[in-house]
Amino acid sequence: MKQVEFYFDLGSPYSYLGFYQIQKLAVEKNADIIWKPMLLGGVFKATGNSSPLMVPAKAKYSMLDLKRWSKYWDIPVKMNPHFPINTLMLMRLVTAVQLYQPERFIEVTTGLFNAMFCVPRNLNDQQEFIQLTSELGLESEQVQSWLNDEKVKAQLKVVTEEAVECGVFGAPTWFVNDEMFWGIDHLHFVELALSH
């Protein structure tokens, strides 16, 4: 079966849109998605890149661009007023779910993405974060255990380092047969790659 690797961070609104679109595309092309949750901040640090939202002109354009894609794909998107949100705990959580409850990965990741960019919540706030995980059906003690789990920390670090080694500099990034595609505007090329 064909495969597409998806490198993403929950703090990226373009990853949010790409998360939904890659699932549709994978169904259409009968492809498996290999989920690669990474720390975008770590990638930025290693590559010398930065968030477009940190550059005023890019930030202004990105708001317009996100609205266009939201309308085009009919996916609601709202910029989180609490940005920037430190996604370390969020990314540890999705990594933990991927490792320990993989059958719930899509459900939990969907809930976290929606709390970032559909019905935005202040996920910098520890109580808000715990409340959200409870709403997603996760036990608070289990979540706290996962967030401090050395295997989870190591896995997130490995995937982030792997991303940098593969040439990733931003999110979302896809790979099909070792060919890299960055950004949601390149999903049609992902589609073409999965068609061969």
N, C-alpha and C. Protein backbone atom coordinates (compact mmCIF):
# COMPACT_ATOMS: atom_id res chain seq x y z
N MET A 1 0.83 -1.20 0.00
CA MET A 1 0.00 0.00 0.00
C MET A 1 0.87 1.26 0.00
N LYS A 2 0.41 2.27 -0.70
CA LYS A 2 1.13 3.55 -0.74
C LYS A 2 1.12 4.21 0.63
N GLN A 3 2.17 4.99 0.89
CA GLN A 3 2.28 5.66 2.19
C GLN A 3 2.64 7.13 2.00
N VAL A 4 2.14 7.94 2.92
CA VAL A 4 2.53 9.35 2.97
C VAL A 4 2.87 9.67 4.42
N GLU A 5 4.04 10.27 4.63
CA GLU A 5 4.45 10.69 5.96
C GLU A 5 4.00 12.14 6.16
N PHE A 6 3.48 12.42 7.34
CA PHE A 6 2.95 13.75 7.64
C PHE A 6 3.62 14.30 8.90
N TYR A 7 4.51 15.27 8.72
CA TYR A 7 5.17 15.95 9.83
C TYR A 7 4.35 17.19 10.20
N PHE A 8 4.00 17.30 11.47
CA PHE A 8 3.13 18.40 11.88
C PHE A 8 3.38 18.80 13.33
N ASP A 9 2.90 19.99 13.66
CA ASP A 9 2.89 20.50 15.03
C ASP A 9 1.52 21.12 15.26
N LEU A 10 0.96 20.89 16.43
CA LEU A 10 -0.38 21.40 16.75
C LEU A 10 -0.45 22.92 16.80
N GLY A 11 0.68 23.60 16.85
CA GLY A 11 0.69 25.06 16.87
C GLY A 11 0.63 25.69 15.50
N SER A 12 0.62 24.87 14.46
CA SER A 12 0.62 25.37 13.09
C SER A 12 -0.78 25.34 12.50
N PRO A 13 -1.36 26.50 12.17
CA PRO A 13 -2.70 26.50 11.58
C PRO A 13 -2.74 25.81 10.22
N TYR A 14 -1.62 25.86 9.50
CA TYR A 14 -1.58 25.16 8.21
C TYR A 14 -1.53 23.64 8.42
N SER A 15 -0.89 23.20 9.51
CA SER A 15 -0.93 21.77 9.85
C SER A 15 -2.36 21.34 10.18
N TYR A 16 -3.09 22.22 10.85
CA TYR A 16 -4.51 21.95 11.18
C TYR A 16 -5.30 21.68 9.90
N LEU A 17 -5.17 22.57 8.92
CA LEU A 17 -5.88 22.37 7.66
C LEU A 17 -5.37 21.12 6.94
N GLY A 18 -4.06 20.93 6.94
CA GLY A 18 -3.46 19.78 6.28
C GLY A 18 -3.86 18.46 6.92
N PHE A 19 -4.07 18.47 8.23
CA PHE A 19 -4.47 17.27 8.97
C PHE A 19 -5.78 16.72 8.42
N TYR A 20 -6.72 17.60 8.15
CA TYR A 20 -8.01 17.16 7.60
C TYR A 20 -7.88 16.75 6.14
N GLN A 21 -7.15 17.52 5.36
CA GLN A 21 -7.06 17.25 3.93
C GLN A 21 -6.28 15.98 3.61
N ILE A 22 -5.22 15.69 4.37
CA ILE A 22 -4.43 14.50 4.06
C ILE A 22 -5.24 13.24 4.35
N GLN A 23 -6.15 13.31 5.31
CA GLN A 23 -6.98 12.13 5.58
C GLN A 23 -7.93 11.85 4.41
N LYS A 24 -8.51 12.91 3.85
CA LYS A 24 -9.38 12.75 2.68
C LYS A 24 -8.59 12.20 1.50
N LEU A 25 -7.42 12.76 1.29
CA LEU A 25 -6.58 12.35 0.17
C LEU A 25 -6.13 10.90 0.32
N ALA A 26 -5.79 10.50 1.53
CA ALA A 26 -5.35 9.13 1.77
C ALA A 26 -6.47 8.13 1.46
N VAL A 27 -7.70 8.49 1.79
CA VAL A 27 -8.84 7.62 1.46
C VAL A 27 -9.00 7.52 -0.05
N GLU A 28 -8.94 8.66 -0.73
CA GLU A 28 -9.10 8.69 -2.19
C GLU A 28 -8.02 7.88 -2.89
N LYS A 29 -6.80 7.94 -2.37
CA LYS A 29 -5.66 7.28 -3.03
C LYS A 29 -5.31 5.93 -2.40
N ASN A 30 -6.14 5.49 -1.45
CA ASN A 30 -5.90 4.21 -0.78
C ASN A 30 -4.48 4.15 -0.22
N ALA A 31 -4.12 5.17 0.53
CA ALA A 31 -2.77 5.29 1.09
C ALA A 31 -2.81 5.30 2.61
N ASP A 32 -1.76 4.80 3.21
CA ASP A 32 -1.60 4.87 4.66
C ASP A 32 -0.89 6.17 5.03
N ILE A 33 -1.32 6.78 6.13
CA ILE A 33 -0.65 7.97 6.64
C ILE A 33 0.27 7.53 7.78
N ILE A 34 1.53 7.92 7.68
CA ILE A 34 2.48 7.70 8.77
C ILE A 34 2.58 9.04 9.51
N TRP A 35 1.99 9.09 10.69
CA TRP A 35 1.92 10.34 11.46
C TRP A 35 3.26 10.63 12.11
N LYS A 36 3.74 11.87 11.96
CA LYS A 36 5.04 12.27 12.48
C LYS A 36 4.90 13.55 13.32
N PRO A 37 4.34 13.46 14.52
CA PRO A 37 4.27 14.64 15.38
C PRO A 37 5.68 15.09 15.78
N MET A 38 5.96 16.37 15.58
CA MET A 38 7.29 16.91 15.85
C MET A 38 7.16 18.24 16.59
N LEU A 39 8.29 18.73 17.09
CA LEU A 39 8.31 20.05 17.72
C LEU A 39 8.79 21.07 16.69
N LEU A 40 7.87 21.86 16.20
CA LEU A 40 8.21 22.84 15.17
C LEU A 40 9.23 23.85 15.69
N GLY A 41 9.13 24.20 16.96
CA GLY A 41 10.10 25.12 17.54
C GLY A 41 11.52 24.56 17.46
N GLY A 42 11.65 23.26 17.68
CA GLY A 42 12.95 22.60 17.57
C GLY A 42 13.46 22.61 16.14
N VAL A 43 12.55 22.41 15.19
CA VAL A 43 12.91 22.47 13.77
C VAL A 43 13.35 23.88 13.41
N PHE A 44 12.58 24.88 13.85
CA PHE A 44 12.94 26.28 13.57
C PHE A 44 14.34 26.59 14.12
N LYS A 45 14.59 26.16 15.35
CA LYS A 45 15.88 26.44 15.98
C LYS A 45 17.02 25.80 15.20
N ALA A 46 16.82 24.55 14.78
CA ALA A 46 17.88 23.82 14.08
C ALA A 46 18.12 24.34 12.67
N THR A 47 17.09 24.91 12.05
CA THR A 47 17.21 25.34 10.65
C THR A 47 17.35 26.84 10.48
N GLY A 48 17.20 27.60 11.57
CA GLY A 48 17.28 29.05 11.47
C GLY A 48 16.02 29.68 10.91
N ASN A 49 14.95 28.91 10.85
CA ASN A 49 13.67 29.40 10.34
C ASN A 49 12.87 30.01 11.50
N SER A 50 11.76 30.65 11.18
CA SER A 50 10.87 31.17 12.22
C SER A 50 9.43 31.14 11.71
N SER A 51 8.50 31.25 12.62
CA SER A 51 7.09 31.25 12.26
C SER A 51 6.77 32.48 11.42
N PRO A 52 5.97 32.30 10.34
CA PRO A 52 5.56 33.47 9.56
C PRO A 52 4.76 34.46 10.41
N LEU A 53 4.16 33.98 11.48
CA LEU A 53 3.36 34.86 12.33
C LEU A 53 4.23 35.79 13.17
N MET A 54 5.55 35.57 13.18
CA MET A 54 6.46 36.44 13.91
C MET A 54 6.98 37.58 13.04
N VAL A 55 6.66 37.54 11.75
CA VAL A 55 7.06 38.61 10.82
C VAL A 55 5.78 39.36 10.44
N PRO A 56 5.63 40.63 10.83
CA PRO A 56 4.36 41.34 10.65
C PRO A 56 3.73 41.24 9.26
N ALA A 57 4.50 41.44 8.21
CA ALA A 57 3.92 41.38 6.86
C ALA A 57 3.45 39.97 6.52
N LYS A 58 4.25 38.96 6.92
CA LYS A 58 3.85 37.56 6.68
C LYS A 58 2.63 37.20 7.52
N ALA A 59 2.60 37.70 8.75
CA ALA A 59 1.47 37.41 9.63
C ALA A 59 0.17 37.95 9.04
N LYS A 60 0.24 39.18 8.54
CA LYS A 60 -0.95 39.80 7.93
C LYS A 60 -1.41 38.99 6.72
N TYR A 61 -0.47 38.60 5.87
CA TYR A 61 -0.81 37.81 4.70
C TYR A 61 -1.34 36.43 5.10
N SER A 62 -0.72 35.82 6.10
CA SER A 62 -1.14 34.48 6.54
C SER A 62 -2.59 34.47 6.99
N MET A 63 -3.03 35.53 7.67
CA MET A 63 -4.43 35.60 8.11
C MET A 63 -5.37 35.56 6.91
N LEU A 64 -5.03 36.30 5.88
CA LEU A 64 -5.82 36.32 4.65
C LEU A 64 -5.77 34.96 3.96
N ASP A 65 -4.58 34.40 3.89
CA ASP A 65 -4.37 33.12 3.22
C ASP A 65 -5.13 31.99 3.92
N LEU A 66 -5.10 31.98 5.24
CA LEU A 66 -5.81 30.95 6.00
C LEU A 66 -7.32 31.04 5.75
N LYS A 67 -7.84 32.27 5.66
CA LYS A 67 -9.27 32.44 5.37
C LYS A 67 -9.61 31.89 3.99
N ARG A 68 -8.72 32.12 3.03
CA ARG A 68 -8.95 31.58 1.68
C ARG A 68 -9.03 30.06 1.70
N TRP A 69 -8.04 29.42 2.32
CA TRP A 69 -8.01 27.96 2.36
C TRP A 69 -9.18 27.40 3.17
N SER A 70 -9.53 28.09 4.25
CA SER A 70 -10.66 27.67 5.07
C SER A 70 -11.94 27.64 4.24
N LYS A 71 -12.16 28.70 3.47
CA LYS A 71 -13.34 28.78 2.62
C LYS A 71 -13.28 27.74 1.49
N TYR A 72 -12.11 27.60 0.88
CA TYR A 72 -11.93 26.68 -0.25
C TYR A 72 -12.23 25.24 0.15
N TRP A 73 -11.73 24.84 1.32
CA TRP A 73 -11.91 23.47 1.78
C TRP A 73 -13.10 23.31 2.73
N ASP A 74 -13.77 24.40 3.06
CA ASP A 74 -14.89 24.37 3.99
C ASP A 74 -14.48 23.77 5.34
N ILE A 75 -13.35 24.24 5.84
CA ILE A 75 -12.87 23.84 7.16
C ILE A 75 -12.80 25.12 8.01
N PRO A 76 -13.58 25.20 9.07
CA PRO A 76 -13.55 26.42 9.88
C PRO A 76 -12.18 26.62 10.52
N VAL A 77 -11.69 27.84 10.49
CA VAL A 77 -10.42 28.15 11.14
C VAL A 77 -10.50 29.53 11.80
N LYS A 78 -10.06 29.59 13.04
CA LYS A 78 -9.98 30.85 13.78
C LYS A 78 -8.59 30.90 14.41
N MET A 79 -7.92 32.02 14.24
CA MET A 79 -6.62 32.14 14.88
C MET A 79 -6.81 32.20 16.39
N ASN A 80 -5.96 31.48 17.09
CA ASN A 80 -6.06 31.42 18.54
C ASN A 80 -5.57 32.74 19.14
N PRO A 81 -6.44 33.44 19.87
CA PRO A 81 -6.05 34.74 20.44
C PRO A 81 -4.96 34.61 21.51
N HIS A 82 -4.69 33.39 21.95
CA HIS A 82 -3.69 33.17 22.99
C HIS A 82 -2.32 32.83 22.40
N PHE A 83 -2.21 32.92 21.07
CA PHE A 83 -0.94 32.65 20.40
C PHE A 83 0.12 33.64 20.86
N PRO A 84 1.38 33.23 21.02
CA PRO A 84 1.88 31.87 20.77
C PRO A 84 1.60 30.93 21.95
N ILE A 85 1.30 29.70 21.61
CA ILE A 85 1.06 28.66 22.61
C ILE A 85 2.22 27.68 22.56
N ASN A 86 2.81 27.43 23.71
CA ASN A 86 3.90 26.46 23.78
C ASN A 86 3.30 25.07 23.59
N THR A 87 3.68 24.39 22.52
CA THR A 87 3.05 23.11 22.18
C THR A 87 3.81 21.90 22.72
N LEU A 88 4.81 22.10 23.55
CA LEU A 88 5.59 20.96 24.05
C LEU A 88 4.70 19.89 24.69
N MET A 89 3.83 20.29 25.62
CA MET A 89 2.97 19.32 26.30
C MET A 89 1.95 18.71 25.33
N LEU A 90 1.44 19.52 24.42
CA LEU A 90 0.48 19.02 23.43
C LEU A 90 1.13 17.97 22.54
N MET A 91 2.35 18.24 22.11
CA MET A 91 3.04 17.31 21.22
C MET A 91 3.47 16.05 21.97
N ARG A 92 3.82 16.20 23.25
CA ARG A 92 4.09 15.00 24.05
C ARG A 92 2.83 14.16 24.17
N LEU A 93 1.70 14.83 24.35
CA LEU A 93 0.45 14.10 24.51
C LEU A 93 0.10 13.30 23.25
N VAL A 94 0.17 13.93 22.07
CA VAL A 94 -0.18 13.17 20.86
C VAL A 94 0.83 12.07 20.60
N THR A 95 2.09 12.31 20.96
CA THR A 95 3.11 11.27 20.83
C THR A 95 2.80 10.10 21.75
N ALA A 96 2.39 10.40 22.98
CA ALA A 96 2.03 9.36 23.94
C ALA A 96 0.83 8.55 23.46
N VAL A 97 -0.17 9.24 22.96
CA VAL A 97 -1.36 8.53 22.45
C VAL A 97 -0.95 7.65 21.27
N GLN A 98 -0.08 8.16 20.41
CA GLN A 98 0.40 7.37 19.28
C GLN A 98 1.12 6.11 19.76
N LEU A 99 1.89 6.23 20.83
CA LEU A 99 2.64 5.09 21.36
C LEU A 99 1.77 4.11 22.14
N TYR A 100 0.89 4.64 22.98
CA TYR A 100 0.18 3.81 23.95
C TYR A 100 -1.29 3.54 23.65
N GLN A 101 -1.93 4.42 22.89
CA GLN A 101 -3.33 4.21 22.52
C GLN A 101 -3.53 4.62 21.06
N PRO A 102 -2.81 3.97 20.13
CA PRO A 102 -2.83 4.41 18.73
C PRO A 102 -4.23 4.44 18.10
N GLU A 103 -5.12 3.63 18.62
CA GLU A 103 -6.49 3.61 18.08
C GLU A 103 -7.23 4.92 18.37
N ARG A 104 -6.70 5.72 19.30
CA ARG A 104 -7.34 7.00 19.65
C ARG A 104 -6.59 8.21 19.10
N PHE A 105 -5.55 7.95 18.30
CA PHE A 105 -4.68 9.03 17.82
C PHE A 105 -5.46 10.08 17.04
N ILE A 106 -6.27 9.67 16.07
CA ILE A 106 -7.02 10.63 15.24
C ILE A 106 -7.99 11.43 16.10
N GLU A 107 -8.70 10.74 16.96
CA GLU A 107 -9.70 11.39 17.82
C GLU A 107 -9.06 12.45 18.73
N VAL A 108 -7.97 12.09 19.39
CA VAL A 108 -7.32 13.02 20.32
C VAL A 108 -6.66 14.17 19.56
N THR A 109 -5.99 13.85 18.46
CA THR A 109 -5.34 14.90 17.67
C THR A 109 -6.37 15.87 17.10
N THR A 110 -7.50 15.34 16.65
CA THR A 110 -8.59 16.19 16.16
C THR A 110 -9.07 17.13 17.26
N GLY A 111 -9.28 16.60 18.45
CA GLY A 111 -9.73 17.42 19.57
C GLY A 111 -8.76 18.52 19.92
N LEU A 112 -7.47 18.20 19.90
CA LEU A 112 -6.45 19.20 20.22
C LEU A 112 -6.35 20.26 19.13
N PHE A 113 -6.35 19.83 17.87
CA PHE A 113 -6.31 20.80 16.76
C PHE A 113 -7.53 21.73 16.82
N ASN A 114 -8.71 21.17 17.08
CA ASN A 114 -9.92 21.99 17.14
C ASN A 114 -9.85 23.00 18.28
N ALA A 115 -9.22 22.61 19.39
CA ALA A 115 -9.07 23.52 20.52
C ALA A 115 -8.05 24.62 20.23
N MET A 116 -7.23 24.39 19.23
CA MET A 116 -6.27 25.42 18.81
C MET A 116 -6.87 26.36 17.78
N PHE A 117 -7.60 25.79 16.78
CA PHE A 117 -7.95 26.60 15.61
C PHE A 117 -9.40 26.56 15.16
N CYS A 118 -10.26 25.84 15.86
CA CYS A 118 -11.68 25.84 15.49
C CYS A 118 -12.49 26.59 16.54
N VAL A 119 -12.39 26.13 17.78
CA VAL A 119 -12.98 26.83 18.92
C VAL A 119 -11.80 27.09 19.87
N PRO A 120 -11.02 28.15 19.59
CA PRO A 120 -9.74 28.35 20.28
C PRO A 120 -9.85 28.46 21.80
N ARG A 121 -8.93 27.75 22.45
CA ARG A 121 -8.84 27.77 23.91
C ARG A 121 -7.41 28.11 24.32
N ASN A 122 -7.28 28.60 25.53
CA ASN A 122 -5.95 28.96 26.03
C ASN A 122 -5.24 27.72 26.56
N LEU A 123 -4.55 27.03 25.67
CA LEU A 123 -3.87 25.80 26.07
C LEU A 123 -2.51 26.07 26.71
N ASN A 124 -2.17 27.35 26.92
CA ASN A 124 -1.03 27.69 27.77
C ASN A 124 -1.41 27.51 29.24
N ASP A 125 -2.71 27.57 29.50
CA ASP A 125 -3.23 27.46 30.87
C ASP A 125 -3.35 25.98 31.24
N GLN A 126 -2.65 25.58 32.30
CA GLN A 126 -2.61 24.17 32.71
C GLN A 126 -4.00 23.62 33.01
N GLN A 127 -4.84 24.41 33.68
CA GLN A 127 -6.19 23.95 34.02
C GLN A 127 -7.05 23.74 32.77
N GLU A 128 -6.90 24.66 31.83
CA GLU A 128 -7.64 24.54 30.57
C GLU A 128 -7.20 23.30 29.80
N PHE A 129 -5.91 23.05 29.81
CA PHE A 129 -5.35 21.87 29.15
C PHE A 129 -5.89 20.58 29.79
N ILE A 130 -5.88 20.52 31.11
CA ILE A 130 -6.38 19.33 31.82
C ILE A 130 -7.88 19.15 31.57
N GLN A 131 -8.62 20.26 31.55
CA GLN A 131 -10.06 20.20 31.26
C GLN A 131 -10.29 19.62 29.87
N LEU A 132 -9.51 20.07 28.89
CA LEU A 132 -9.66 19.57 27.53
C LEU A 132 -9.35 18.08 27.45
N THR A 133 -8.28 17.65 28.09
CA THR A 133 -7.93 16.23 28.03
C THR A 133 -9.03 15.38 28.68
N SER A 134 -9.65 15.91 29.72
CA SER A 134 -10.77 15.22 30.36
C SER A 134 -11.94 15.10 29.39
N GLU A 135 -12.22 16.19 28.67
CA GLU A 135 -13.30 16.17 27.67
C GLU A 135 -13.02 15.17 26.56
N LEU A 136 -11.74 14.92 26.31
CA LEU A 136 -11.35 13.95 25.28
C LEU A 136 -11.33 12.52 25.83
N GLY A 137 -11.74 12.38 27.09
CA GLY A 137 -11.85 11.04 27.68
C GLY A 137 -10.54 10.48 28.21
N LEU A 138 -9.58 11.36 28.49
CA LEU A 138 -8.30 10.92 29.02
C LEU A 138 -8.24 11.19 30.52
N GLU A 139 -7.76 10.22 31.27
CA GLU A 139 -7.63 10.37 32.72
C GLU A 139 -6.48 11.32 33.04
N SER A 140 -6.71 12.25 33.96
CA SER A 140 -5.68 13.26 34.26
C SER A 140 -4.39 12.64 34.78
N GLU A 141 -4.51 11.58 35.59
CA GLU A 141 -3.30 10.93 36.11
C GLU A 141 -2.52 10.28 34.98
N GLN A 142 -3.24 9.68 34.02
CA GLN A 142 -2.58 9.06 32.87
C GLN A 142 -1.88 10.11 32.02
N VAL A 143 -2.56 11.23 31.81
CA VAL A 143 -1.98 12.31 31.01
C VAL A 143 -0.70 12.81 31.67
N GLN A 144 -0.73 13.06 32.99
CA GLN A 144 0.46 13.55 33.69
C GLN A 144 1.60 12.54 33.60
N SER A 145 1.26 11.27 33.70
CA SER A 145 2.28 10.22 33.58
C SER A 145 2.91 10.24 32.20
N TRP A 146 2.07 10.36 31.17
CA TRP A 146 2.58 10.39 29.80
C TRP A 146 3.48 11.59 29.56
N LEU A 147 3.09 12.75 30.08
CA LEU A 147 3.85 13.97 29.83
C LEU A 147 5.27 13.91 30.42
N ASN A 148 5.45 13.04 31.41
CA ASN A 148 6.77 12.87 32.04
C ASN A 148 7.45 11.56 31.65
N ASP A 149 6.84 10.83 30.73
CA ASP A 149 7.33 9.52 30.29
C ASP A 149 8.59 9.70 29.43
N GLU A 150 9.69 9.06 29.83
CA GLU A 150 10.95 9.21 29.10
C GLU A 150 10.86 8.66 27.68
N LYS A 151 10.09 7.60 27.49
CA LYS A 151 9.92 7.03 26.14
C LYS A 151 9.21 8.03 25.22
N VAL A 152 8.22 8.71 25.76
CA VAL A 152 7.48 9.73 25.00
C VAL A 152 8.41 10.89 24.64
N LYS A 153 9.15 11.38 25.63
CA LYS A 153 10.09 12.49 25.38
C LYS A 153 11.11 12.11 24.31
N ALA A 154 11.64 10.89 24.43
CA ALA A 154 12.65 10.43 23.47
C ALA A 154 12.08 10.31 22.07
N GLN A 155 10.86 9.79 21.97
CA GLN A 155 10.23 9.61 20.65
C GLN A 155 10.00 10.95 19.97
N LEU A 156 9.51 11.93 20.71
CA LEU A 156 9.28 13.26 20.15
C LEU A 156 10.59 13.89 19.69
N LYS A 157 11.63 13.70 20.47
CA LYS A 157 12.96 14.23 20.12
C LYS A 157 13.48 13.55 18.86
N VAL A 158 13.34 12.24 18.79
CA VAL A 158 13.82 11.48 17.63
C VAL A 158 13.11 11.93 16.35
N VAL A 159 11.79 12.08 16.41
CA VAL A 159 11.04 12.49 15.21
C VAL A 159 11.42 13.91 14.80
N THR A 160 11.62 14.79 15.77
CA THR A 160 12.01 16.17 15.46
C THR A 160 13.39 16.19 14.81
N GLU A 161 14.33 15.43 15.35
CA GLU A 161 15.68 15.36 14.76
C GLU A 161 15.64 14.72 13.38
N GLU A 162 14.82 13.68 13.24
CA GLU A 162 14.65 13.01 11.95
C GLU A 162 14.11 13.99 10.91
N ALA A 163 13.16 14.82 11.32
CA ALA A 163 12.59 15.81 10.42
C ALA A 163 13.68 16.74 9.88
N VAL A 164 14.51 17.24 10.78
CA VAL A 164 15.60 18.15 10.38
C VAL A 164 16.56 17.44 9.43
N GLU A 165 16.90 16.20 9.75
CA GLU A 165 17.82 15.42 8.91
C GLU A 165 17.24 15.19 7.52
N CYS A 166 15.92 15.09 7.43
CA CYS A 166 15.25 14.86 6.14
C CYS A 166 15.05 16.14 5.34
N GLY A 167 15.38 17.29 5.94
CA GLY A 167 15.25 18.55 5.24
C GLY A 167 14.03 19.36 5.59
N VAL A 168 13.26 18.92 6.58
CA VAL A 168 12.06 19.65 7.00
C VAL A 168 12.48 20.98 7.64
N PHE A 169 11.79 22.05 7.28
CA PHE A 169 12.07 23.37 7.86
C PHE A 169 10.81 24.06 8.33
N GLY A 170 9.65 23.45 8.08
CA GLY A 170 8.38 24.04 8.49
C GLY A 170 7.29 22.98 8.50
N ALA A 171 6.08 23.41 8.83
CA ALA A 171 4.96 22.48 8.90
C ALA A 171 3.73 23.12 8.26
N PRO A 172 2.95 22.28 7.59
CA PRO A 172 3.07 20.83 7.45
C PRO A 172 4.05 20.44 6.34
N THR A 173 4.65 19.27 6.52
CA THR A 173 5.52 18.70 5.49
C THR A 173 5.12 17.24 5.29
N TRP A 174 5.07 16.87 4.02
CA TRP A 174 4.75 15.49 3.65
C TRP A 174 5.91 14.88 2.89
N PHE A 175 6.03 13.55 3.00
CA PHE A 175 6.97 12.79 2.18
C PHE A 175 6.23 11.63 1.53
N VAL A 176 6.46 11.47 0.24
CA VAL A 176 5.99 10.29 -0.50
C VAL A 176 7.20 9.76 -1.24
N ASN A 177 7.58 8.51 -0.95
CA ASN A 177 8.76 7.91 -1.59
C ASN A 177 9.99 8.82 -1.49
N ASP A 178 10.24 9.34 -0.32
CA ASP A 178 11.40 10.20 -0.04
C ASP A 178 11.35 11.56 -0.73
N GLU A 179 10.25 11.87 -1.42
CA GLU A 179 10.10 13.19 -2.03
C GLU A 179 9.36 14.09 -1.05
N MET A 180 9.92 15.28 -0.80
CA MET A 180 9.36 16.18 0.21
C MET A 180 8.43 17.21 -0.42
N PHE A 181 7.33 17.48 0.30
CA PHE A 181 6.36 18.50 -0.11
C PHE A 181 6.05 19.34 1.12
N TRP A 182 6.29 20.65 1.03
CA TRP A 182 6.04 21.53 2.17
C TRP A 182 4.85 22.44 1.88
N GLY A 183 3.96 22.53 2.84
CA GLY A 183 2.84 23.47 2.76
C GLY A 183 1.60 22.89 2.11
N ILE A 184 0.45 23.40 2.56
CA ILE A 184 -0.82 22.87 2.04
C ILE A 184 -1.03 23.18 0.57
N ASP A 185 -0.34 24.20 0.07
CA ASP A 185 -0.48 24.52 -1.35
C ASP A 185 0.25 23.51 -2.24
N HIS A 186 0.93 22.55 -1.64
CA HIS A 186 1.60 21.49 -2.41
C HIS A 186 0.89 20.15 -2.28
N LEU A 187 -0.29 20.14 -1.70
CA LEU A 187 -1.02 18.88 -1.56
C LEU A 187 -1.39 18.27 -2.90
N HIS A 188 -1.57 19.09 -3.94
CA HIS A 188 -1.88 18.50 -5.25
C HIS A 188 -0.68 17.71 -5.78
N PHE A 189 0.54 18.11 -5.40
CA PHE A 189 1.71 17.33 -5.79
C PHE A 189 1.80 16.04 -4.97
N VAL A 190 1.37 16.08 -3.71
CA VAL A 190 1.27 14.86 -2.91
C VAL A 190 0.29 13.91 -3.58
N GLU A 191 -0.83 14.46 -4.02
CA GLU A 191 -1.84 13.65 -4.72
C GLU A 191 -1.25 13.00 -5.97
N LEU A 192 -0.50 13.76 -6.75
CA LEU A 192 0.13 13.21 -7.95
C LEU A 192 1.12 12.11 -7.60
N ALA A 193 1.91 12.34 -6.54
CA ALA A 193 2.90 11.34 -6.13
C ALA A 193 2.22 10.05 -5.68
N LEU A 194 1.07 10.17 -5.04
CA LEU A 194 0.33 8.98 -4.59
C LEU A 194 -0.41 8.29 -5.73
N SER A 195 -0.48 8.95 -6.87
CA SER A 195 -1.18 8.39 -8.03
C SER A 195 -0.28 7.47 -8.85
N HIS A 196 1.02 7.50 -8.59
CA HIS A 196 1.95 6.69 -9.39
C HIS A 196 2.29 5.39 -8.70
